[in-house]
Amino acid sequence: MTTHVLAGALADDGRRRIFAAIVLGATSATEVAERTGLPARVVLTGVRRLTDAGLVTGADGALAADEASLRATARDGGPADNAAPGVDPVLRTFLRAGVLVSLPAQRGRRRVLLAHIAEQSFEPGTRYPERAVDDALKPWCAAGGSDHATLRRYLIDEQLLTREHGIYQRL
């Protein structure tokens, strides 16, 4: 988890309330809903987002704050080194420790980022089934900055990958 992901996960008032309820002892979605007054659907979505961000664990159905992950983020979450020589500013802005923190809104910047992801993930001329493409893209999405299906679609749209009959290829 990065500090950016942590801030994003807790940026929503509902998710902050859900996280607080879990920290204060709620161990199920039902208990969280009772303590926060939020609808069950909002609680379930919030718990999923907090779990995906690495803030909450749900081992054996018992929700709990992931204290080890929080400690690691606090320890490792210093400011990013934006002065790294030779690294494209777009990559410095949108990648942290090799993980996508968000997708640029501007097409030109998004293309730079997508080209980097394609170069790092796929060999030119090699044919990949959709599952292999998804498996290659999922690690880029570990911080919650996007999802693998969105990345796959953008790679096709930008013609960085081709798709024919469920088989993908980088040209």
PDB file of C-alpha atoms in Angstrom:
ATOM      1  CA  MET A   1       0.000   0.000   0.000  1.00  0.00           C
ATOM      2  CA  THR A   2       1.229   3.502  -0.789  1.00  0.00           C
ATOM      3  CA  THR A   3       0.385   6.694   1.047  1.00  0.00           C
ATOM      4  CA  HIS A   4      -1.506   7.759  -2.073  1.00  0.00           C
ATOM      5  CA  VAL A   5      -3.685   4.631  -1.882  1.00  0.00           C
ATOM      6  CA  LEU A   6      -4.174   5.144   1.852  1.00  0.00           C
ATOM      7  CA  ALA A   7      -5.314   8.729   1.329  1.00  0.00           C
ATOM      8  CA  GLY A   8      -7.595   7.688  -1.540  1.00  0.00           C
ATOM      9  CA  ALA A   9      -9.167   4.882   0.465  1.00  0.00           C
ATOM     10  CA  LEU A  10      -9.970   7.219   3.343  1.00  0.00           C
ATOM     11  CA  ALA A  11     -10.961  10.237   1.224  1.00  0.00           C
ATOM     12  CA  ASP A  12     -14.629   9.239   1.306  1.00  0.00           C
ATOM     13  CA  ASP A  13     -16.605  10.066   4.480  1.00  0.00           C
ATOM     14  CA  GLY A  14     -18.483   6.756   4.364  1.00  0.00           C
ATOM     15  CA  ARG A  15     -15.290   4.709   4.095  1.00  0.00           C
ATOM     16  CA  ARG A  16     -13.767   6.665   7.004  1.00  0.00           C
ATOM     17  CA  ARG A  17     -16.840   5.832   9.110  1.00  0.00           C
ATOM     18  CA  ILE A  18     -16.636   2.171   8.064  1.00  0.00           C
ATOM     19  CA  PHE A  19     -12.920   2.025   8.866  1.00  0.00           C
ATOM     20  CA  ALA A  20     -13.494   3.698  12.240  1.00  0.00           C
ATOM     21  CA  ALA A  21     -16.207   1.184  13.117  1.00  0.00           C
ATOM     22  CA  ILE A  22     -13.857  -1.692  12.268  1.00  0.00           C
ATOM     23  CA  VAL A  23     -11.017  -0.146  14.282  1.00  0.00           C
ATOM     24  CA  LEU A  24     -13.416   0.232  17.213  1.00  0.00           C
ATOM     25  CA  GLY A  25     -14.351  -3.450  17.127  1.00  0.00           C
ATOM     26  CA  ALA A  26     -17.013  -4.141  14.488  1.00  0.00           C
ATOM     27  CA  THR A  27     -16.141  -7.521  12.975  1.00  0.00           C
ATOM     28  CA  SER A  28     -18.890  -7.993  10.397  1.00  0.00           C
ATOM     29  CA  ALA A  29     -20.609  -5.908   7.749  1.00  0.00           C
ATOM     30  CA  THR A  30     -23.816  -6.103   9.774  1.00  0.00           C
ATOM     31  CA  GLU A  31     -22.115  -4.660  12.862  1.00  0.00           C
ATOM     32  CA  VAL A  32     -20.498  -1.935  10.745  1.00  0.00           C
ATOM     33  CA  ALA A  33     -23.893  -1.009   9.257  1.00  0.00           C
ATOM     34  CA  GLU A  34     -25.462  -0.858  12.732  1.00  0.00           C
ATOM     35  CA  ARG A  35     -22.682   1.305  14.167  1.00  0.00           C
ATOM     36  CA  THR A  36     -22.408   3.695  11.211  1.00  0.00           C
ATOM     37  CA  GLY A  37     -26.050   3.923  10.163  1.00  0.00           C
ATOM     38  CA  LEU A  38     -24.996   3.347   6.557  1.00  0.00           C
ATOM     39  CA  PRO A  39     -26.967   1.097   4.181  1.00  0.00           C
ATOM     40  CA  ALA A  40     -25.647  -2.476   3.851  1.00  0.00           C
ATOM     41  CA  ARG A  41     -24.784  -1.953   0.176  1.00  0.00           C
ATOM     42  CA  VAL A  42     -22.627   1.083   1.019  1.00  0.00           C
ATOM     43  CA  VAL A  43     -20.934  -0.855   3.823  1.00  0.00           C
ATOM     44  CA  LEU A  44     -20.183  -3.854   1.609  1.00  0.00           C
ATOM     45  CA  THR A  45     -18.744  -1.639  -1.125  1.00  0.00           C
ATOM     46  CA  GLY A  46     -16.732   0.332   1.412  1.00  0.00           C
ATOM     47  CA  VAL A  47     -15.360  -2.790   3.070  1.00  0.00           C
ATOM     48  CA  ARG A  48     -14.343  -4.152  -0.337  1.00  0.00           C
ATOM     49  CA  ARG A  49     -12.556  -0.894  -1.221  1.00  0.00           C
ATOM     50  CA  LEU A  50     -10.796  -0.806   2.165  1.00  0.00           C
ATOM     51  CA  THR A  51      -9.780  -4.454   1.767  1.00  0.00           C
ATOM     52  CA  ASP A  52      -8.493  -3.842  -1.766  1.00  0.00           C
ATOM     53  CA  ALA A  53      -6.470  -0.890  -0.468  1.00  0.00           C
ATOM     54  CA  GLY A  54      -4.930  -3.083   2.237  1.00  0.00           C
ATOM     55  CA  LEU A  55      -6.499  -1.322   5.224  1.00  0.00           C
ATOM     56  CA  VAL A  56      -8.837  -4.105   6.288  1.00  0.00           C
ATOM     57  CA  THR A  57      -8.531  -7.865   6.452  1.00  0.00           C
ATOM     58  CA  GLY A  58     -11.447 -10.236   6.505  1.00  0.00           C
ATOM     59  CA  ALA A  59      -9.876 -13.530   7.539  1.00  0.00           C
ATOM     60  CA  ASP A  60     -12.524 -16.097   8.464  1.00  0.00           C
ATOM     61  CA  GLY A  61     -15.237 -13.464   8.030  1.00  0.00           C
ATOM     62  CA  ALA A  62     -13.912 -11.378  10.930  1.00  0.00           C
ATOM     63  CA  LEU A  63     -13.143  -7.850   9.786  1.00  0.00           C
ATOM     64  CA  ALA A  64     -10.109  -6.154  11.318  1.00  0.00           C
ATOM     65  CA  ALA A  65      -7.807  -3.245  10.573  1.00  0.00           C
ATOM     66  CA  ASP A  66      -4.588  -4.443   8.933  1.00  0.00           C
ATOM     67  CA  GLU A  67      -2.258  -2.876  11.471  1.00  0.00           C
ATOM     68  CA  ALA A  68       0.894  -4.375   9.948  1.00  0.00           C
ATOM     69  CA  SER A  69       0.072  -2.820   6.571  1.00  0.00           C
ATOM     70  CA  LEU A  70      -0.631   0.536   8.185  1.00  0.00           C
ATOM     71  CA  ARG A  71       2.674   0.436  10.082  1.00  0.00           C
ATOM     72  CA  ALA A  72       4.560  -0.479   6.896  1.00  0.00           C
ATOM     73  CA  THR A  73       2.924   2.381   5.002  1.00  0.00           C
ATOM     74  CA  ALA A  74       3.785   4.837   7.770  1.00  0.00           C
ATOM     75  CA  ARG A  75       7.368   3.593   7.799  1.00  0.00           C
ATOM     76  CA  ASP A  76       7.859   3.500   4.008  1.00  0.00           C
ATOM     77  CA  GLY A  77       5.532   6.317   3.000  1.00  0.00           C
ATOM     78  CA  GLY A  78       8.079   9.107   2.742  1.00  0.00           C
ATOM     79  CA  PRO A  79       7.852  11.595  -0.108  1.00  0.00           C
ATOM     80  CA  ALA A  80       8.544  10.204  -3.534  1.00  0.00           C
ATOM     81  CA  ASP A  81      11.892  11.048  -5.071  1.00  0.00           C
ATOM     82  CA  ASN A  82      10.694  13.266  -7.902  1.00  0.00           C
ATOM     83  CA  ALA A  83      14.245  14.155  -8.846  1.00  0.00           C
ATOM     84  CA  ALA A  84      15.198  10.669 -10.066  1.00  0.00           C
ATOM     85  CA  PRO A  85      17.390  11.268 -13.116  1.00  0.00           C
ATOM     86  CA  GLY A  86      16.365   9.809 -16.451  1.00  0.00           C
ATOM     87  CA  VAL A  87      12.842   8.861 -15.415  1.00  0.00           C
ATOM     88  CA  ASP A  88      10.011  10.308 -17.457  1.00  0.00           C
ATOM     89  CA  PRO A  89       7.995  12.787 -15.358  1.00  0.00           C
ATOM     90  CA  VAL A  90       4.769  11.044 -16.386  1.00  0.00           C
ATOM     91  CA  LEU A  91       6.056   7.748 -14.987  1.00  0.00           C
ATOM     92  CA  ARG A  92       7.257   9.454 -11.781  1.00  0.00           C
ATOM     93  CA  THR A  93       3.818  10.989 -11.331  1.00  0.00           C
ATOM     94  CA  PHE A  94       1.629   7.970 -12.027  1.00  0.00           C
ATOM     95  CA  LEU A  95       3.761   5.018 -10.864  1.00  0.00           C
ATOM     96  CA  ARG A  96       5.006   4.304  -7.347  1.00  0.00           C
ATOM     97  CA  ALA A  97       7.305   1.337  -6.798  1.00  0.00           C
ATOM     98  CA  GLY A  98       6.233  -0.052 -10.165  1.00  0.00           C
ATOM     99  CA  VAL A  99       2.534   0.149  -9.348  1.00  0.00           C
ATOM    100  CA  LEU A 100      -0.048   2.374 -11.013  1.00  0.00           C
ATOM    101  CA  VAL A 101      -1.461   4.968  -8.605  1.00  0.00           C
ATOM    102  CA  SER A 102      -3.815   6.563 -11.134  1.00  0.00           C
ATOM    103  CA  LEU A 103      -4.375   6.958 -14.859  1.00  0.00           C
ATOM    104  CA  PRO A 104      -3.668  10.326 -16.470  1.00  0.00           C
ATOM    105  CA  ALA A 105      -6.687  12.128 -17.860  1.00  0.00           C
ATOM    106  CA  GLN A 106      -4.716  13.591 -20.765  1.00  0.00           C
ATOM    107  CA  ARG A 107      -4.426  11.178 -23.662  1.00  0.00           C
ATOM    108  CA  GLY A 108      -0.765  11.985 -24.405  1.00  0.00           C
ATOM    109  CA  ARG A 109       0.323  11.297 -20.846  1.00  0.00           C
ATOM    110  CA  ARG A 110      -1.859   8.197 -20.662  1.00  0.00           C
ATOM    111  CA  ARG A 111      -0.222   6.889 -23.851  1.00  0.00           C
ATOM    112  CA  VAL A 112       3.282   7.361 -22.383  1.00  0.00           C
ATOM    113  CA  LEU A 113       2.244   5.398 -19.316  1.00  0.00           C
ATOM    114  CA  LEU A 114       0.504   2.678 -21.327  1.00  0.00           C
ATOM    115  CA  ALA A 115       3.508   2.313 -23.658  1.00  0.00           C
ATOM    116  CA  HIS A 116       5.716   1.773 -20.603  1.00  0.00           C
ATOM    117  CA  ILE A 117       3.327  -0.844 -19.202  1.00  0.00           C
ATOM    118  CA  ALA A 118       3.152  -2.624 -22.566  1.00  0.00           C
ATOM    119  CA  GLU A 119       6.960  -2.658 -22.927  1.00  0.00           C
ATOM    120  CA  GLN A 120       7.451  -3.999 -19.408  1.00  0.00           C
ATOM    121  CA  SER A 121       4.678  -6.609 -19.576  1.00  0.00           C
ATOM    122  CA  PHE A 122       4.634  -8.065 -23.082  1.00  0.00           C
ATOM    123  CA  GLU A 123       7.213  -9.297 -25.585  1.00  0.00           C
ATOM    124  CA  PRO A 124       6.758  -8.098 -29.177  1.00  0.00           C
ATOM    125  CA  GLY A 125       5.347 -10.779 -31.453  1.00  0.00           C
ATOM    126  CA  THR A 126       4.371 -13.140 -28.631  1.00  0.00           C
ATOM    127  CA  ARG A 127       0.737 -14.212 -28.603  1.00  0.00           C
ATOM    128  CA  TYR A 128      -1.063 -14.082 -25.248  1.00  0.00           C
ATOM    129  CA  PRO A 129      -4.474 -15.482 -24.265  1.00  0.00           C
ATOM    130  CA  GLU A 130      -6.709 -13.039 -22.395  1.00  0.00           C
ATOM    131  CA  ARG A 131      -6.027 -14.695 -19.030  1.00  0.00           C
ATOM    132  CA  ALA A 132      -2.265 -14.181 -19.462  1.00  0.00           C
ATOM    133  CA  VAL A 133      -2.840 -10.516 -20.350  1.00  0.00           C
ATOM    134  CA  ASP A 134      -5.003 -10.077 -17.257  1.00  0.00           C
ATOM    135  CA  ASP A 135      -2.370 -11.790 -15.084  1.00  0.00           C
ATOM    136  CA  ALA A 136       0.340  -9.501 -16.495  1.00  0.00           C
ATOM    137  CA  LEU A 137      -1.731  -6.353 -15.863  1.00  0.00           C
ATOM    138  CA  LYS A 138      -3.066  -7.141 -12.370  1.00  0.00           C
ATOM    139  CA  PRO A 139       0.235  -6.339 -10.566  1.00  0.00           C
ATOM    140  CA  TRP A 140       0.173  -2.855 -12.115  1.00  0.00           C
ATOM    141  CA  CYS A 141      -3.226  -2.328 -10.458  1.00  0.00           C
ATOM    142  CA  ALA A 142      -2.270  -3.430  -6.941  1.00  0.00           C
ATOM    143  CA  ALA A 143      -2.501   0.132  -5.590  1.00  0.00           C
ATOM    144  CA  GLY A 144      -6.050   0.599  -6.835  1.00  0.00           C
ATOM    145  CA  GLY A 145      -5.142   3.259  -9.410  1.00  0.00           C
ATOM    146  CA  SER A 146      -7.077   1.373 -12.070  1.00  0.00           C
ATOM    147  CA  ASP A 147      -8.205  -2.145 -12.872  1.00  0.00           C
ATOM    148  CA  HIS A 148      -6.722  -4.646 -15.294  1.00  0.00           C
ATOM    149  CA  ALA A 149      -9.735  -4.622 -17.631  1.00  0.00           C
ATOM    150  CA  THR A 150      -9.474  -0.839 -18.060  1.00  0.00           C
ATOM    151  CA  LEU A 151      -5.744  -1.104 -18.762  1.00  0.00           C
ATOM    152  CA  ARG A 152      -6.359  -3.891 -21.286  1.00  0.00           C
ATOM    153  CA  ARG A 153      -9.000  -1.798 -23.045  1.00  0.00           C
ATOM    154  CA  TYR A 154      -6.736   1.269 -23.188  1.00  0.00           C
ATOM    155  CA  LEU A 155      -3.839  -0.811 -24.538  1.00  0.00           C
ATOM    156  CA  ILE A 156      -6.104  -2.015 -27.352  1.00  0.00           C
ATOM    157  CA  ASP A 157      -7.556   1.461 -27.985  1.00  0.00           C
ATOM    158  CA  GLU A 158      -4.061   2.963 -28.232  1.00  0.00           C
ATOM    159  CA  GLN A 159      -3.004   0.091 -30.532  1.00  0.00           C
ATOM    160  CA  LEU A 160      -0.224  -0.955 -28.164  1.00  0.00           C
ATOM    161  CA  LEU A 161      -1.754  -4.436 -28.165  1.00  0.00           C
ATOM    162  CA  THR A 162      -3.824  -6.083 -30.860  1.00  0.00           C
ATOM    163  CA  ARG A 163      -6.669  -8.487 -30.174  1.00  0.00           C
ATOM    164  CA  GLU A 164      -7.986 -11.141 -32.504  1.00  0.00           C
ATOM    165  CA  HIS A 165     -10.261 -13.999 -31.411  1.00  0.00           C
ATOM    166  CA  GLY A 166      -9.280 -13.567 -27.748  1.00  0.00           C
ATOM    167  CA  ILE A 167      -5.542 -13.621 -28.485  1.00  0.00           C
ATOM    168  CA  TYR A 168      -3.474 -10.517 -27.743  1.00  0.00           C
ATOM    169  CA  GLN A 169      -0.172  -9.471 -29.216  1.00  0.00           C
ATOM    170  CA  ARG A 170       2.221  -6.546 -28.835  1.00  0.00           C
ATOM    171  CA  LEU A 171       3.491  -5.391 -32.195  1.00  0.00           C
TER     172      LEU A 171
END
